[in-house]
Short mmCIF file of C-alpha atoms in Angstrom, two decimals:
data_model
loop_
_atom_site.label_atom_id
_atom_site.label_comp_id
_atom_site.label_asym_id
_atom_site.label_seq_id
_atom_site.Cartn_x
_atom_site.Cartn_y
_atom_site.Cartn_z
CA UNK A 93 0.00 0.00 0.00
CA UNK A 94 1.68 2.96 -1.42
CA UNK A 95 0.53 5.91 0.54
CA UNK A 96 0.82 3.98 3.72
CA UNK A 97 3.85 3.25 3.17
CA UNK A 98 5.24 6.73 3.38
CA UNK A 99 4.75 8.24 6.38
CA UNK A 100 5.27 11.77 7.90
CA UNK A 101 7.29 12.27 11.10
CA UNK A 102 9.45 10.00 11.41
CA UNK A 103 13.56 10.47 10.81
CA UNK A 104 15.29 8.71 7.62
CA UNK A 105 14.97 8.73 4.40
CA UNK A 106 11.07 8.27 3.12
CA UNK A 107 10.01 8.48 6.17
CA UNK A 108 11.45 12.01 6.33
CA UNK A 109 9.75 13.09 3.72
CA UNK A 110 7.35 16.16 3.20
CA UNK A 111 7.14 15.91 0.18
CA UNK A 112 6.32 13.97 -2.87
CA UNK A 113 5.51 13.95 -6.82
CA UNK A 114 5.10 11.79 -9.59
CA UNK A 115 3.81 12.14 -13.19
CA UNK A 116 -0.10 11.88 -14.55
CA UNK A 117 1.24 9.40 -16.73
CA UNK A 118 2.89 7.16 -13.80
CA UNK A 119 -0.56 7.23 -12.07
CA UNK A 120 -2.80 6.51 -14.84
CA UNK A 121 -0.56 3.13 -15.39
CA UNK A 122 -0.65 2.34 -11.45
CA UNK A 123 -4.41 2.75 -11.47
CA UNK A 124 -5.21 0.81 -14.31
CA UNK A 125 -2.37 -1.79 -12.94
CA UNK A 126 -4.44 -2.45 -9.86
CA UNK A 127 -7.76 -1.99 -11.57
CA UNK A 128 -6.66 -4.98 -13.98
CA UNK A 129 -5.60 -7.34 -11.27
CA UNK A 130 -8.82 -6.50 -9.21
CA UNK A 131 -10.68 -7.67 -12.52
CA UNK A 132 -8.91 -10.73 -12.73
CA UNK A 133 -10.07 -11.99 -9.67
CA UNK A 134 -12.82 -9.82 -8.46
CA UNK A 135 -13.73 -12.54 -5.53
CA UNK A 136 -10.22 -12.67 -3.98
CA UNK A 137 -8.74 -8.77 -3.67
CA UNK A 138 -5.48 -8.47 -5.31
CA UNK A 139 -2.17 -7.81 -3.30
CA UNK A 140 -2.42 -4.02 -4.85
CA UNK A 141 -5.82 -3.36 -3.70
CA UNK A 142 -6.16 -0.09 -3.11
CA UNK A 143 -5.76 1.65 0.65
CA UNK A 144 -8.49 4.24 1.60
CA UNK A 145 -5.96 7.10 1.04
CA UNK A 146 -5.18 5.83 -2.37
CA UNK A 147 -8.65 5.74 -3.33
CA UNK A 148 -9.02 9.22 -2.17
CA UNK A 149 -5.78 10.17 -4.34
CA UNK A 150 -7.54 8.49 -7.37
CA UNK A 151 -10.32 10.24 -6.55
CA UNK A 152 -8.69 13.90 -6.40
CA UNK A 153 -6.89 12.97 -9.40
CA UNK A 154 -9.91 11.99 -10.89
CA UNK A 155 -12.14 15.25 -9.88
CA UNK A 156 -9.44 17.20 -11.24
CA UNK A 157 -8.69 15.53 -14.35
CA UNK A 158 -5.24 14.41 -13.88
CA UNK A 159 -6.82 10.73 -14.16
CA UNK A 160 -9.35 9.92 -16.89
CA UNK A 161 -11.10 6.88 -18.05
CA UNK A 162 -9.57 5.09 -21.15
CA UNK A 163 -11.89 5.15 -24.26
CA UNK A 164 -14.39 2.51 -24.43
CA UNK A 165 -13.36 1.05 -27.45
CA UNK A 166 -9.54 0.81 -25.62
CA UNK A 167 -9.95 -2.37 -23.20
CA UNK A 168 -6.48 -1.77 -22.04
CA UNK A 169 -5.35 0.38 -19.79
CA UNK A 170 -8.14 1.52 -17.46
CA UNK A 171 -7.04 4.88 -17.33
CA UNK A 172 -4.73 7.24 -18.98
CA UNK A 173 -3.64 10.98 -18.46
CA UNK A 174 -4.21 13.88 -20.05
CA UNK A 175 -2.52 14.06 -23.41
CA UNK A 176 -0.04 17.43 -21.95
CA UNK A 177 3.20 16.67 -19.69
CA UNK A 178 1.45 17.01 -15.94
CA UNK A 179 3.40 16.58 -12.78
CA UNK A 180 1.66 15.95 -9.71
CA UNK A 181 3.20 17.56 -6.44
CA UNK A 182 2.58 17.54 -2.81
CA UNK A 183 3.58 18.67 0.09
CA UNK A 184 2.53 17.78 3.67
CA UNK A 185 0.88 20.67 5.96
CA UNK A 186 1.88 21.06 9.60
CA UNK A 187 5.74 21.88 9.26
CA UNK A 188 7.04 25.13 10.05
CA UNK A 189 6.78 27.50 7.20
CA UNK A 190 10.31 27.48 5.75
CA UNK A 191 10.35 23.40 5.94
CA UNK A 192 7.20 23.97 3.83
CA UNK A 193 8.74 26.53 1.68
CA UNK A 194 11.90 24.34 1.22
CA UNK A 195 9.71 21.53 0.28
CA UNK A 196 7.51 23.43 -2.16
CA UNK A 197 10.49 24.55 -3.94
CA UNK A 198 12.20 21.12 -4.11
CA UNK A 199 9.35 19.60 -5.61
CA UNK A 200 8.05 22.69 -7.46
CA UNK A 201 11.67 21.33 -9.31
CA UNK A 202 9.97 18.23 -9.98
CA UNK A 203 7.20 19.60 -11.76
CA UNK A 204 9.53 21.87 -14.20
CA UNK A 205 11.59 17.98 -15.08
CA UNK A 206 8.21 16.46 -15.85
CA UNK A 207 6.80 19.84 -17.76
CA UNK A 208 9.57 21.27 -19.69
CA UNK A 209 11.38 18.68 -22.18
CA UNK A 210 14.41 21.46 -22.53
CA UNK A 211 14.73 21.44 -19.09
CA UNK A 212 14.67 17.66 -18.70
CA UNK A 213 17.28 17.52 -21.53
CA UNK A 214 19.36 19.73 -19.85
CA UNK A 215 19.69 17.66 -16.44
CA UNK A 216 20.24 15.00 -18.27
CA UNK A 217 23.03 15.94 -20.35
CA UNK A 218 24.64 17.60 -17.57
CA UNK A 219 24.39 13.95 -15.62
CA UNK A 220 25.45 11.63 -18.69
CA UNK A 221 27.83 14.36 -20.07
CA UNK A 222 29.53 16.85 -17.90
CA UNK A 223 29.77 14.64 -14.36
CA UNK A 224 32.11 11.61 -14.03
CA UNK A 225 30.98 8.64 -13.31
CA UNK A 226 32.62 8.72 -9.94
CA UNK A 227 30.34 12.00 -9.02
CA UNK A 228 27.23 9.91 -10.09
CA UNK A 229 28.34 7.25 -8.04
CA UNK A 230 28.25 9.67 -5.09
CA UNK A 231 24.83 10.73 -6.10
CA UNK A 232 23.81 7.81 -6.13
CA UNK A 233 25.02 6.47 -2.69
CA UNK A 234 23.51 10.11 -1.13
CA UNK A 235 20.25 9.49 -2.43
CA UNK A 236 20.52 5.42 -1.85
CA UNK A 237 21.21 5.99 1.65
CA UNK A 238 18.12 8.17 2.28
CA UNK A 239 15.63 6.08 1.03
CA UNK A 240 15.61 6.30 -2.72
CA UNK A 241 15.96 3.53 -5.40
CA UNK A 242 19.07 4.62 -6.59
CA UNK A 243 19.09 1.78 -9.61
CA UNK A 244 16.39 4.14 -11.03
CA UNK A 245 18.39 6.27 -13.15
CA UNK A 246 15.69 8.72 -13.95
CA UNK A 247 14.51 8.97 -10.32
CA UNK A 248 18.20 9.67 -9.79
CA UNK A 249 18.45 12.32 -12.14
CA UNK A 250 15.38 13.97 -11.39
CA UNK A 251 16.51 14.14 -7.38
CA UNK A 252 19.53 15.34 -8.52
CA UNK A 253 18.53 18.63 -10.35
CA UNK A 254 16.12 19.00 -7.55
CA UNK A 255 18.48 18.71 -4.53
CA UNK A 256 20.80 20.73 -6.79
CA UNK A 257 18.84 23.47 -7.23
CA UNK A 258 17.00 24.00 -3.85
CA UNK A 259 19.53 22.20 -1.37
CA UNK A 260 20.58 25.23 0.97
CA UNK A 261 22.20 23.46 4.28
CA UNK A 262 23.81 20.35 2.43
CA UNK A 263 25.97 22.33 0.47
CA UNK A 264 27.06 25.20 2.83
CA UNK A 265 29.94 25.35 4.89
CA UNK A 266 27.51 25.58 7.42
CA UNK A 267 25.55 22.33 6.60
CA UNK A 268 26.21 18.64 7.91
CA UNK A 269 27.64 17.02 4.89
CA UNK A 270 26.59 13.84 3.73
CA UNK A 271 30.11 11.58 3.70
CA UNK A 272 29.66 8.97 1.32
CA UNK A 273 30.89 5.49 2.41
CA UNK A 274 33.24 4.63 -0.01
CA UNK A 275 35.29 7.73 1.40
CA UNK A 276 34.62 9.69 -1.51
CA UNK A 277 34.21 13.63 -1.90
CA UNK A 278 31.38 15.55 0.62
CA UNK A 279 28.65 16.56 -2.01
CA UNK A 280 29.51 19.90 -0.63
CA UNK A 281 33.38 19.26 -2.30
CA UNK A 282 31.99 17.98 -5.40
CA UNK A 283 30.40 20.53 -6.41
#
């Protein structure tokens, strides 16, 4: 159960988190994934049936049209997106007002990867072209170690720019750097 899963309050990695976003697309193909199963055995419920909160999430996504129903004449998938580049974002209420500022910003980064194809281009040229692959490796070990499937290239990539771009503490002299394992370069050194 997805939404269960990640929980607010609690220290280290997802369970920090205030935050979250994904793409239309990504939920219209989760949706129809669990719809599908459910249909397949509508006496026994499936291992992805949904939690209350995620029905309520289809159901916002739904009311606003971020979630629609697959033509009739299209048995396969359930549901689909709109046809435009659409990021969902989110960010949890009750934190002081710069944690939620911080957060709206980070994610608010999210949105422009999924929106703008230039922009998406751009982090990902920088990633494949202009960092060595030891600095990716470092990356990927940060964002491992707080929760993140760092095998996920794109998810990597995406955190990245976003981290990049809003991070103020982990990169300051003043900050508590994250020391990789292996030894390696502070992020704060890096970069």
């Amino acid at each position: 159960q997805i939404v269960e899963r990640v929980q607010r309050g609690q220290s280290g990695g997802v369970n920090s988190y205030t935050g979250h976003n994904f793409r239309a697309s990504d939920a219209a193909e989760f949706f129809s994934l669990v719809a599908e199963l459910d249909q397949q055995s509508p006496s026994a419920p499936s291992l992805l049936s949904l939690s209350p909160p995620e029905m309520m999430l289809r159901s916002l996504l739904e009311t606003h049209r971020l979630l629609l129903p697959a033509p009739q004449w299209q048995p396969q998938p359930l549901y689909q997106a709109p046809p435009a580049r659409i990021g969902v974002l989110a960010v949890a209420r009750g934190f002081s007002k710069d944690e939620s500022q911080d957060t709206l910003l980070h994610e608010a980064m999210h949105g422009l990867f999924y929106t703008y194809t230039h922009y998406e281009a751009a982090c990902w040229g920088f990633w494949q072209e202009e960092m060595k692959a030891d600095e990716r490796d470092v990356w990927r070990e940060f964002l491992g170690g707080l929760g993140y499937d760092a095998g996920n290239e794109e998810l990597t990539v995406n955190e990245f720019q976003a981290y990049m771009a809003t991070e103020r503490q982990l990169f300051s002299s003043k900050g508590n750097r994250k020391q990789p394992k292996s030894g390696g370069a502070t992020l704060a050194q890096s970069y």
